[in-house]
Every structure is written in structure tokens, then in C-alpha cells.
């Protein structure tokens, strides 16, 4: 996947790949690899790929996105039925209408209306999915199961196009959540196959859990559960009157789907959080430069970097359920004074106990944590160094929020290690796991508590550190991943890159299921055995030839194991922080139904 190419909507990629002959489909992955190595030139909304000295592939992207197959042209003799057009679409990022980019264009303001009296009317029948929605959900499940069957190593452009086609069908059927989840899987697969430094195996596994879980549950869902599984295409914005907001911090946005920008977090006098975003197609340069662009709300000329330390007075505000401020024509905003983190009203955000904040995040609420910590050192993990900190008696690990080298997260984390023994207020995002862990986003200045640093945008210097301070060497300590649950989790993760085959090979002679049951995790042991059995289940016809594998059975077994692992890890996370959580709603299927 090339960030130099404009995003292409899923239906275009699916259409171009489907139009290829069987012979060209077999050559598509090799064609993509060759095309990615060719020079790319951009001129406004037109992107040109030099296939050779005489042939170019041209992508027209008005508004930054390729929205039709006729917007991709090739100058070769076989066009328009050539391989180059499908390869270009498959090499480009996947455009998603649900992305945060274009929020102002998608903004719809809804107003509260009084409920209509029902009187003695009979209650309406419980809503169920339509026949088209059930068919679309099954198509998404089957396509995602095929990707899981092959693993990222075997999920080439053809399987990706089939999942994109299913995503497009789901969106047309009114299932935007399933469509977005499917697109996330394709994006993750492309990042894995292209060795993108931003690729994370756990993220792709989570995307597969989401798409398979939604597609599995939707045909049988009713009422509010069905509404949640369908999702929404547009963010509904509600009028919220006048607001007085205080800047908290800004963070860069850099996604694998080819979008970049910045999001600034603010809070009102009651501690409710609001965001102002500027995210559009782009790469690392846009992520680092967006902080100095003016916020798109009202007539204010404040940049995101300035707003993170100042304030905003808004009249006629419109707000989405997630707290994003609308930028409609009727919104007015002017600059107002800001306050420090240790002054009211921002001070109250840090007054909430950490356990209560973690419980809120695990129960589906805001995942930002406002913590007061004492830096105690660093620890070396397989993914890099982490800060060790004490948070009211809890040993906390603070990791970088993004590993892209163009963002200063990692450099700033190394310098903050020199503030050992100092009490700092920080803003972090919860990272659920068996150990207390969070992703560090912003922190107080090491020597000036009245100032703060946006760790993804600002760069600390050695002069900012306490006099004579030096970062301690990173200690190598156990990561805490030796809990018995890792025996199941590693098999769940192994299936993502290697597919069914890797689990079929490890099924024989593996005593992990017995070990899990011996250690008291009987359900985990049963799920692991069922997963291995599903991977190795291949029937033969009377002539001894292998019959097609039951991809749906393997996908359900994998989904049950993944769901169980996520649920137990959620409970371990709550226990590590001393938090109390409500019972997690089922997101896929009960373990007993996987067999």
C-alpha cells in the first residue's frame, strides 16, 4: 500500500479486480509489487504512475478520493482490461466514507423532538434485519473468514477485493459498521504485506474480531442490539448552545488508511471533553504540519497548537455524541483565555481516581486517563522502551502512542526518563492488558508545572530537563506476558499471519490445552483444543482428494477463542488497576457455539 496514491473507494477496487481474467488475477499480486516500485508524480487532483518509459497509469481524485473506475486510466495496449488499473487501485489506500476526514461535509444537525403519545396503541413489533442485510452480513462473514483462512501471507489482492466487494454490499444494505470493519481488515492486511512500520498484529486481530463478530450476530439481532450492529454512516450533531472551552492538548493523527492531521482536546467547566479535528488524506508531513493550521470552527484564527493551551468561546455549537464539535455555518467561535492543568476547571479531571477512570474506559466510555505519576525509570520490552511510573501505588508502564519516526513520541519518552523522581501530571490512553499500561500523549513540562508538552507534536530538548539529569538505563524485566492466558492468545495471533495452516501444523503434540486446564483455565483449554481441531479438520472424497475446507467453522472457532481472550484480558486489566467493571456484553458468540 502506497501513501503516495489517493484513496480509492472499495467498490472501484472490487470492480476492477472482478473484471480481470483468471490468468491476470494470478498475476495481480506481482503486478502490485512492480507498480509500487515505480515513480509517482502528483499534479493537483491527478496522480500519475510511470509504468515504463512510454506508459502511465493516471488516477483522477477530485476532492482527494478516486470514486469511480473510469477515474483510473492506463496508456497500455490492453487498456481498459489491463492489469495496471486493478494493480493501481489495489496498491492505493482504501477510502472510507466513515473516516473523520470531511466531518464538516457529513455533519447533520438533529434537533430533539417531543415523543409522540402512544395512548392505547399496540406496541410495535421488534425490528429484525432485512433479507438484504442478512445476505450482506453473510457475505462479509464469508469474505473475512476466507482472509483468516489464508492469513495475511496468503490474502492477496483477489481475496482483499472480495472483502471490499462485501463491504460495499454491506454499505448499500444499510450496514455501515460491518462495511467499515471489513475495510479496516483490508487496510491491516495491506499494511502487513507491505511491511508498514505502523502495522500491529494485535490491531489486525482486533479488526478481524470486530468484522466477524458483527457479521455473525447481525442476522439474529433485534431491537437496540440490531441498531448498534448496523451502525451509522454520518455523525449526528445536536445543538449544544454556548460553550466555554479550555484547551487540554493536541495529538497527531496518522492512520494506515492514508489519513493524517491533528485532533485538539478541550474541556468545559464541568469536565466534559470536546474535540476539534483536522484530518484529511495525507502522510506524516500533514500529521506534523496540521498542528500549525487554523482550527476549522467559526471565524477563529487559532491553530491547533495554540488552542491546546488557550480557550474557546463558542455560540451556536453543534456536537456529536462522541464530543466532536461541528463546523457548520451557524457556529461562531472566538479565542478566550486558557488555564493550566493545575487550575480550575481542568484540575478536576485529575481529581478523579485512576481506578474510576479505568472502569469508565473499560465500560465503553472515554479512554483518556488523567493521571498524576512519579517517574521511576524505564523498562525494555520487545516493542521498545517504556517509562516506569508510580501512580498512587500502581506500577504503571507508559508506552509511545505511535512509532512513526516522523513523530517525536519516542524521543520525548526517552528524555522524560531523565525526570526520575519528579511528580508529573500526564494525559494517556488506556492500553488494556494484564499489567497497568497506557499510551503517553501529553505531560507537564519537566521543570515548569505551568507548561505542558504535546508529546506527539512538540520536541523536548536536553535544556528542558532538570539540571544534571540523565536518563537511566532501561532495565530488562519480565513483561508480564507469562500468564497462562498467553498460551491461547499466541495461537489466536498466529492464525492472523499464517492462516489455518499454521494452527493445523501445531495441533499435533501441543500440550497447551492440558496445561491451561491444569492451571485452572478449563474454558481456555477447551477453546484451544477446538481451534486446533477446526484447523486440522479436512475431509476427503472417496478418491482420497481433500474437500474444500469449512472456512466458516474455523472462523467461528477462532472468533470464540479471540473473544474469550479479550474478555479475560479485560478482567485482568480491571484487576490490575483496582477498577470495577460491568459485565462485558457479548460481541461475537458464546464459546459453546463455536464447535
Coordinates of N, CA, C and O in Angstrom, one line a residue, residues 82-227:
X82 N -6.6 -4.1 -18.8 CA -5.3 -4.5 -18.4 C -5.2 -4.7 -16.9 O -6.1 -4.4 -16.1
X83 N -4.0 -5.2 -16.5 CA -3.7 -5.5 -15.1 C -3.4 -4.2 -14.3 O -3.6 -4.1 -13.1
X84 N -2.9 -3.2 -15.0 CA -2.3 -2.0 -14.4 C -3.4 -1.2 -13.6 O -3.1 -0.7 -12.5
X85 N -4.6 -1.1 -14.1 CA -5.6 -0.3 -13.4 C -6.0 -1.0 -12.1 O -6.2 -0.4 -11.1
X86 N -6.2 -2.3 -12.1 CA -6.5 -3.1 -10.9 C -5.4 -3.0 -9.9 O -5.6 -2.9 -8.7
X87 N -4.2 -3.1 -10.4 CA -3.0 -3.0 -9.5 C -2.9 -1.7 -8.9 O -2.6 -1.6 -7.7
X88 N -3.2 -0.6 -9.6 CA -3.1 0.7 -9.0 C -4.2 0.9 -7.9 O -3.9 1.5 -6.9
X89 N -5.4 0.4 -8.2 CA -6.4 0.5 -7.2 C -6.1 -0.3 -6.0 O -6.4 0.1 -4.8
X90 N -5.5 -1.5 -6.2 CA -5.2 -2.4 -5.0 C -4.0 -1.9 -4.2 O -3.9 -2.2 -3.1
X91 N -3.1 -1.1 -4.9 CA -2.0 -0.5 -4.2 C -2.3 0.7 -3.4 O -1.5 1.2 -2.5
X92 N -3.4 1.4 -3.7 CA -3.8 2.6 -3.0 C -4.5 2.4 -1.7 O -5.0 1.3 -1.5
X93 N -4.5 3.4 -0.8 CA -5.2 3.2 0.4 C -6.7 3.1 0.2 O -7.2 3.6 -0.9
X94 N -7.4 2.5 1.1 CA -8.9 2.3 0.9 C -9.6 3.5 1.5 O -9.4 3.9 2.7
X95 N -10.4 4.1 0.7 CA -11.2 5.3 1.2 C -12.4 4.7 1.9 O -13.1 3.8 1.6
X96 N -12.7 5.4 3.0 CA -13.9 5.0 3.9 C -14.7 6.3 4.1 O -14.2 7.3 4.7
X97 N -16.0 6.2 3.8 CA -16.9 7.4 4.0 C -17.1 7.7 5.4 O -17.5 8.8 5.8
X98 N -16.8 6.7 6.3 CA -16.9 7.0 7.7 C -15.7 7.6 8.4 O -15.7 7.8 9.6
X99 N -14.7 7.8 7.6 CA -13.5 8.4 8.2 C -13.8 9.8 8.7 O -14.7 10.5 8.3
X100 N -12.9 10.3 9.6 CA -13.1 11.6 10.2 C -12.9 12.7 9.2 O -13.4 13.8 9.4
X101 N -12.2 12.4 8.1 CA -12.0 13.4 7.1 C -13.3 13.8 6.5 O -14.2 13.0 6.3
X102 N -13.5 15.1 6.3 CA -14.7 15.6 5.7 C -15.8 15.6 6.7 O -17.0 15.5 6.4
X103 N -15.5 15.7 8.0 CA -16.6 15.7 9.0 C -17.5 16.9 8.8 O -18.7 16.7 9.0
X104 N -17.0 18.0 8.3 CA -17.9 19.1 8.1 C -18.9 18.8 7.0 O -20.1 19.3 7.1
X105 N -18.4 18.1 6.0 CA -19.3 17.8 4.9 C -20.4 16.8 5.3 O -21.5 16.8 4.8
X106 N -20.1 15.9 6.3 CA -21.0 14.9 6.7 C -21.9 15.3 7.8 O -22.7 14.6 8.3
X107 N -21.6 16.5 8.3 CA -22.4 16.9 9.5 C -23.9 17.1 9.2 O -24.3 17.7 8.3
X108 N -24.7 16.5 10.1 CA -26.1 16.6 10.0 C -26.6 17.0 11.4 O -26.2 16.3 12.4
X109 N -27.3 18.1 11.5 CA -27.8 18.6 12.8 C -29.2 18.1 13.0 O -30.1 18.3 12.2
X110 N -29.3 17.4 14.1 CA -30.7 16.9 14.5 C -31.1 17.6 15.7 O -30.4 18.0 16.6
X111 N -32.4 17.8 15.8 CA -33.0 18.5 17.0 C -33.9 17.6 17.7 O -34.6 16.8 17.1
X112 N -33.9 17.7 19.0 CA -34.7 16.9 19.9 C -36.2 17.3 19.7 O -36.6 18.5 19.6
X113 N -37.0 16.3 19.5 CA -38.5 16.5 19.4 C -39.2 15.7 20.5 O -38.7 14.7 21.0
X114 N -40.3 16.2 20.8 CA -41.1 15.6 21.9 C -41.6 14.2 21.4 O -42.0 14.1 20.2
X115 N -41.6 13.2 22.3 CA -42.1 11.9 21.8 C -43.6 11.9 21.5 O -44.4 12.7 22.2
X116 N -44.0 11.2 20.5 CA -45.4 11.2 20.1 C -46.2 10.3 21.1 O -45.7 9.2 21.4
X117 N -47.3 10.8 21.7 CA -48.0 10.0 22.6 C -48.5 8.7 21.9 O -49.0 8.8 20.8
X118 N -48.4 7.6 22.6 CA -48.8 6.4 22.1 C -50.2 6.0 22.5 O -50.9 5.2 21.8
X119 N -50.7 6.6 23.6 CA -52.0 6.3 24.0 C -52.2 4.8 24.2 O -51.4 4.1 24.8
X120 N -53.3 4.2 23.7 CA -53.5 2.8 23.8 C -53.1 2.0 22.6 O -53.6 0.9 22.4
X121 N -52.2 2.6 21.8 CA -51.8 1.9 20.6 C -51.0 0.6 21.0 O -50.3 0.6 22.0
X122 N -51.1 -0.4 20.1 CA -50.3 -1.6 20.3 C -48.9 -1.4 20.1 O -48.5 -0.6 19.3
X123 N -48.0 -2.0 20.9 CA -46.5 -1.8 20.8 C -46.1 -2.3 19.4 O -46.6 -3.3 18.9
X124 N -45.1 -1.6 18.8 CA -44.6 -2.0 17.5 C -43.9 -3.4 17.7 O -43.3 -3.7 18.7
X125 N -43.9 -4.1 16.6 CA -43.1 -5.4 16.6 C -41.6 -5.1 16.6 O -41.1 -4.1 16.2
X126 N -40.9 -6.1 17.3 CA -39.5 -6.0 17.4 C -38.8 -6.0 16.0 O -39.1 -6.9 15.2
X127 N -38.0 -5.0 15.8 CA -37.3 -4.9 14.5 C -36.3 -6.0 14.3 O -35.5 -6.3 15.2
X128 N -36.2 -6.5 13.1 CA -35.2 -7.5 12.7 C -34.5 -7.1 11.5 O -35.0 -6.2 10.7
X129 N -33.4 -7.7 11.2 CA -32.6 -7.4 10.0 C -33.4 -7.8 8.7 O -34.1 -8.8 8.7
X130 N -33.3 -7.0 7.7 CA -34.0 -7.3 6.4 C -33.2 -8.5 5.7 O -32.1 -8.9 6.1
X131 N -33.9 -9.0 4.7 CA -33.3 -10.1 3.9 C -32.0 -9.7 3.3 O -31.0 -10.4 3.2
X132 N -32.0 -8.4 2.7 CA -30.7 -7.9 2.1 C -29.6 -7.8 3.1 O -28.5 -8.0 2.8
X133 N -30.0 -7.3 4.3 CA -29.0 -7.1 5.4 C -28.4 -8.5 5.8 O -27.2 -8.6 6.1
X134 N -29.3 -9.5 6.0 CA -28.8 -10.8 6.4 C -27.8 -11.4 5.3 O -26.8 -11.9 5.6
X135 N -28.2 -11.2 4.0 CA -27.4 -11.7 2.9 C -26.0 -10.9 2.9 O -25.0 -11.5 2.7
X136 N -26.1 -9.6 3.1 CA -24.8 -8.8 3.1 C -23.9 -9.2 4.3 O -22.7 -9.3 4.1
X137 N -24.5 -9.5 5.5 CA -23.8 -9.9 6.6 C -23.1 -11.2 6.4 O -21.9 -11.4 6.8
X138 N -23.8 -12.2 5.8 CA -23.2 -13.5 5.5 C -22.1 -13.3 4.5 O -21.0 -14.0 4.6
X139 N -22.2 -12.4 3.5 CA -21.2 -12.2 2.5 C -19.9 -11.6 3.2 O -18.8 -12.0 2.9
X140 N -20.1 -10.7 4.1 CA -19.0 -10.1 4.8 C -18.3 -11.2 5.7 O -17.1 -11.3 5.7
X141 N -19.1 -12.0 6.4 CA -18.5 -13.1 7.2 C -17.7 -14.0 6.4 O -16.6 -14.4 6.7
X142 N -18.3 -14.5 5.2 CA -17.6 -15.5 4.4 C -16.3 -14.9 3.8 O -15.3 -15.6 3.8
X143 N -16.3 -13.6 3.4 CA -15.1 -13.0 2.8 C -14.1 -12.8 3.9 O -12.9 -13.0 3.6
X144 N -14.5 -12.4 5.1 CA -13.5 -12.2 6.2 C -12.9 -13.6 6.6 O -11.8 -13.7 7.0
X145 N -13.8 -14.6 6.6 CA -13.3 -15.9 7.0 C -12.3 -16.4 6.0 O -11.4 -17.1 6.4
X146 N -12.5 -16.1 4.7 CA -11.5 -16.5 3.7 C -10.2 -15.9 3.9 O -9.1 -16.5 3.7
X147 N -10.2 -14.6 4.3 CA -9.0 -13.9 4.6 C -8.3 -14.5 5.8 O -7.0 -14.7 5.8
X148 N -9.0 -14.8 6.9 CA -8.5 -15.5 8.1 C -7.9 -16.9 7.7 O -6.9 -17.3 8.2
X149 N -8.6 -17.6 6.8 CA -8.2 -18.9 6.4 C -6.8 -18.9 5.7 O -6.0 -19.7 6.0
X150 N -6.6 -17.8 4.9 CA -5.4 -17.7 4.2 C -4.3 -17.0 5.0 O -3.1 -17.3 4.8
X151 N -4.7 -16.2 5.9 CA -3.7 -15.4 6.7 C -3.2 -14.3 5.8 O -3.4 -14.2 4.6
X152 N -2.5 -13.3 6.5 CA -2.1 -12.2 5.7 C -1.0 -12.6 4.7 O -0.9 -11.9 3.6
X153 N -0.3 -13.7 4.9 CA 0.7 -14.1 3.9 C 0.1 -14.6 2.7 O 0.6 -14.5 1.6
X154 N -1.2 -15.1 2.8 CA -1.8 -15.7 1.6 C -3.0 -14.9 1.1 O -3.6 -15.2 0.0
X155 N -3.4 -13.8 1.8 CA -4.5 -13.0 1.4 C -4.1 -11.9 0.4 O -3.8 -10.8 0.8
X156 N -4.0 -12.3 -0.8 CA -3.5 -11.4 -1.9 C -4.6 -10.4 -2.3 O -5.7 -10.3 -1.7
X157 N -4.4 -9.7 -3.4 CA -5.3 -8.7 -3.9 C -6.7 -9.2 -4.2 O -7.7 -8.5 -4.1
X158 N -6.8 -10.5 -4.7 CA -8.1 -11.0 -5.0 C -9.0 -11.2 -3.8 O -10.1 -10.8 -3.8
X159 N -8.4 -11.8 -2.8 CA -9.2 -12.0 -1.5 C -9.5 -10.7 -0.9 O -10.6 -10.5 -0.4
X160 N -8.6 -9.7 -1.0 CA -8.9 -8.4 -0.5 C -10.0 -7.7 -1.3 O -10.9 -7.1 -0.7
X161 N -10.0 -7.9 -2.6 CA -11.1 -7.3 -3.4 C -12.4 -7.9 -3.1 O -13.5 -7.3 -3.1
X162 N -12.5 -9.2 -2.8 CA -13.7 -9.9 -2.4 C -14.3 -9.3 -1.1 O -15.5 -9.1 -1.0
X163 N -13.4 -9.1 -0.2 CA -13.8 -8.5 1.1 C -14.3 -7.0 0.9 O -15.2 -6.6 1.5
X164 N -13.6 -6.3 0.0 CA -14.0 -4.9 -0.3 C -15.4 -4.9 -1.0 O -16.2 -4.1 -0.8
X165 N -15.6 -5.9 -1.9 CA -16.9 -6.0 -2.5 C -18.0 -6.3 -1.5 O -19.1 -5.7 -1.6
X166 N -17.7 -7.2 -0.6 CA -18.7 -7.5 0.5 C -18.9 -6.2 1.4 O -20.0 -6.0 1.8
X167 N -17.9 -5.4 1.6 CA -18.0 -4.2 2.4 C -18.9 -3.2 1.6 O -19.8 -2.5 2.2
X168 N -18.7 -3.1 0.3 CA -19.6 -2.2 -0.5 C -21.0 -2.7 -0.5 O -22.0 -1.9 -0.3
X169 N -21.2 -4.0 -0.6 CA -22.6 -4.5 -0.5 C -23.2 -4.3 0.9 O -24.4 -3.9 0.9
X170 N -22.4 -4.4 1.9 CA -23.0 -4.1 3.3 C -23.4 -2.6 3.4 O -24.4 -2.3 4.0
X171 N -22.6 -1.7 2.9 CA -22.9 -0.3 3.0 C -24.2 0.0 2.2 O -25.1 0.7 2.7
X172 N -24.4 -0.6 1.0 CA -25.6 -0.4 0.3 C -26.8 -1.0 1.0 O -27.9 -0.5 0.8
X173 N -26.6 -2.0 1.8 CA -27.7 -2.7 2.5 C -28.0 -2.0 3.8 O -28.9 -2.4 4.6
X174 N -27.3 -0.9 4.1 CA -27.5 -0.1 5.4 C -26.8 -0.7 6.6 O -27.3 -0.7 7.7
X175 N -25.6 -1.3 6.3 CA -24.7 -1.8 7.4 C -23.4 -1.1 7.4 O -22.3 -1.8 7.1
X176 N -23.3 0.1 7.8 CA -22.0 0.9 7.7 C -21.0 0.3 8.7 O -19.8 0.4 8.4
X177 N -21.4 -0.2 9.8 CA -20.5 -0.7 10.8 C -19.7 -1.9 10.2 O -18.5 -2.0 10.3
X178 N -20.5 -2.9 9.7 CA -19.8 -4.1 9.1 C -18.9 -3.6 7.9 O -17.8 -4.2 7.7
X179 N -19.4 -2.7 7.1 CA -18.6 -2.2 6.0 C -17.3 -1.6 6.5 O -16.2 -1.9 5.9
X180 N -17.3 -0.7 7.5 CA -16.1 -0.1 8.0 C -15.2 -1.1 8.6 O -13.9 -1.0 8.5
X181 N -15.7 -2.1 9.3 CA -14.9 -3.1 9.9 C -14.2 -3.9 8.8 O -13.0 -4.3 9.0
X182 N -14.9 -4.2 7.8 CA -14.3 -5.0 6.7 C -13.1 -4.2 6.0 O -12.1 -4.7 5.7
X183 N -13.3 -2.9 5.8 CA -12.3 -2.1 5.2 C -11.1 -2.0 6.2 O -9.9 -2.0 5.7
X184 N -11.3 -2.0 7.5 CA -10.2 -2.0 8.4 C -9.4 -3.2 8.3 O -8.1 -3.2 8.4
X185 N -10.0 -4.4 8.0 CA -9.3 -5.6 7.9 C -8.4 -5.5 6.6 O -7.2 -5.9 6.6
X186 N -9.0 -5.1 5.5 CA -8.2 -4.9 4.3 C -7.0 -4.0 4.5 O -5.9 -4.3 4.0
X187 N -7.2 -2.9 5.1 CA -6.1 -2.0 5.4 C -5.0 -2.6 6.2 O -3.9 -2.5 5.9
X188 N -5.4 -3.4 7.2 CA -4.4 -4.1 8.1 C -3.7 -5.1 7.3 O -2.5 -5.3 7.5
X189 N -4.4 -5.9 6.4 CA -3.7 -6.9 5.6 C -2.7 -6.2 4.7 O -1.6 -6.7 4.5
X190 N -3.1 -5.1 4.1 CA -2.1 -4.5 3.2 C -0.9 -3.9 3.9 O 0.2 -4.0 3.4
X191 N -1.2 -3.4 5.1 CA 0.0 -2.9 5.9 C 0.9 -4.0 6.3 O 2.1 -3.9 6.3
X192 N 0.3 -5.2 6.6 CA 1.2 -6.4 7.0 C 2.0 -6.8 5.8 O 3.2 -7.1 5.9
X193 N 1.4 -6.9 4.6 CA 2.0 -7.4 3.4 C 3.1 -6.5 2.9 O 4.0 -6.9 2.2
X194 N 2.9 -5.2 3.2 CA 3.9 -4.2 2.7 C 4.9 -3.8 3.8 O 5.7 -2.9 3.5
X195 N 4.9 -4.6 4.9 CA 5.9 -4.3 6.0 C 5.8 -2.9 6.5 O 6.8 -2.3 6.8
X196 N 4.6 -2.3 6.5 CA 4.4 -1.0 7.0 C 4.8 -0.9 8.5 O 4.4 -1.7 9.3
X197 N 5.7 0.1 8.8 CA 6.1 0.2 10.3 C 5.0 0.4 11.2 O 5.1 0.2 12.4
X198 N 3.9 1.0 10.7 CA 2.7 1.2 11.6 C 1.8 0.0 11.8 O 0.9 0.1 12.6
X199 N 2.2 -1.1 11.2 CA 1.3 -2.3 11.3 C 1.5 -2.9 12.7 O 2.6 -3.1 13.2
X200 N 0.4 -3.3 13.3 CA 0.4 -4.0 14.6 C -0.5 -5.3 14.5 O -1.7 -5.2 14.1
X201 N 0.1 -6.4 14.8 CA -0.7 -7.7 14.7 C -1.9 -7.6 15.6 O -3.0 -8.1 15.2
X202 N -1.8 -7.1 16.8 CA -2.9 -7.0 17.7 C -4.1 -6.2 17.1 O -5.3 -6.5 17.3
X203 N -3.7 -5.1 16.4 CA -4.8 -4.3 15.8 C -5.5 -5.0 14.7 O -6.7 -5.0 14.6
X204 N -4.8 -5.8 13.8 CA -5.4 -6.5 12.8 C -6.3 -7.7 13.4 O -7.4 -7.9 12.9
X205 N -5.8 -8.3 14.4 CA -6.6 -9.4 15.1 C -7.9 -8.8 15.6 O -8.9 -9.3 15.5
X206 N -7.8 -7.6 16.2 CA -9.0 -6.9 16.8 C -9.9 -6.5 15.7 O -11.2 -6.7 15.8
X207 N -9.4 -6.1 14.5 CA -10.3 -5.8 13.4 C -11.0 -7.0 12.9 O -12.2 -7.0 12.5
X208 N -10.3 -8.2 12.8 CA -11.0 -9.4 12.4 C -12.0 -9.8 13.4 O -13.1 -10.3 13.0
X209 N -11.8 -9.7 14.7 CA -12.8 -10.0 15.7 C -14.0 -9.1 15.5 O -15.2 -9.6 15.6
X210 N -13.8 -7.9 15.2 CA -14.9 -6.9 15.0 C -15.8 -7.3 13.8 O -17.0 -7.4 13.9
X211 N -15.1 -7.5 12.7 CA -15.9 -7.8 11.5 C -16.6 -9.1 11.5 O -17.8 -9.3 11.2
X212 N -15.9 -10.2 12.1 CA -16.5 -11.5 12.2 C -17.7 -11.5 13.2 O -18.7 -12.1 13.0
X213 N -17.4 -10.8 14.3 CA -18.4 -10.7 15.4 C -19.7 -10.0 14.9 O -20.8 -10.5 15.2
X214 N -19.5 -8.8 14.3 CA -20.7 -8.1 13.8 C -21.5 -8.9 12.8 O -22.7 -9.0 12.8
X215 N -20.7 -9.5 11.8 CA -21.4 -10.2 10.7 C -22.1 -11.5 11.3 O -23.1 -11.9 10.7
X216 N -21.5 -12.1 12.3 CA -22.1 -13.3 12.9 C -23.4 -13.0 13.6 O -24.4 -13.7 13.6
X217 N -23.4 -11.9 14.4 CA -24.5 -11.6 15.3 C -25.7 -10.9 14.5 O -26.8 -11.1 14.9
X218 N -25.3 -10.1 13.5 CA -26.4 -9.3 12.9 C -27.6 -10.0 12.4 O -28.7 -9.5 12.6
X219 N -27.5 -11.2 11.7 CA -28.7 -11.8 11.2 C -29.7 -12.2 12.2 O -30.9 -12.4 12.0
X220 N -29.2 -12.4 13.5 CA -30.1 -12.9 14.6 C -30.4 -11.8 15.6 O -31.2 -12.0 16.5
X221 N -29.9 -10.5 15.4 CA -30.1 -9.5 16.3 C -31.5 -8.8 16.1 O -32.1 -8.8 15.0
X222 N -32.0 -8.2 17.2 CA -33.2 -7.5 17.2 C -33.1 -6.2 18.0 O -32.2 -6.1 18.9
X223 N -34.0 -5.3 17.8 CA -34.2 -4.1 18.6 C -32.9 -3.3 18.7 O -32.2 -3.1 17.7
X224 N -32.6 -2.8 19.9 CA -31.4 -1.9 20.1 C -30.1 -2.6 19.7 O -29.2 -1.9 19.2
X225 N -30.0 -3.9 20.0 CA -28.8 -4.6 19.6 C -28.6 -4.5 18.1 O -27.5 -4.3 17.6
X226 N -29.7 -4.7 17.3 CA -29.6 -4.6 15.8 C -29.1 -3.2 15.4 O -28.3 -3.0 14.5
X227 N -29.7 -2.2 16.1 CA -29.3 -0.8 15.7 C -27.8 -0.5 15.9 O -27.2 0.1 15.1

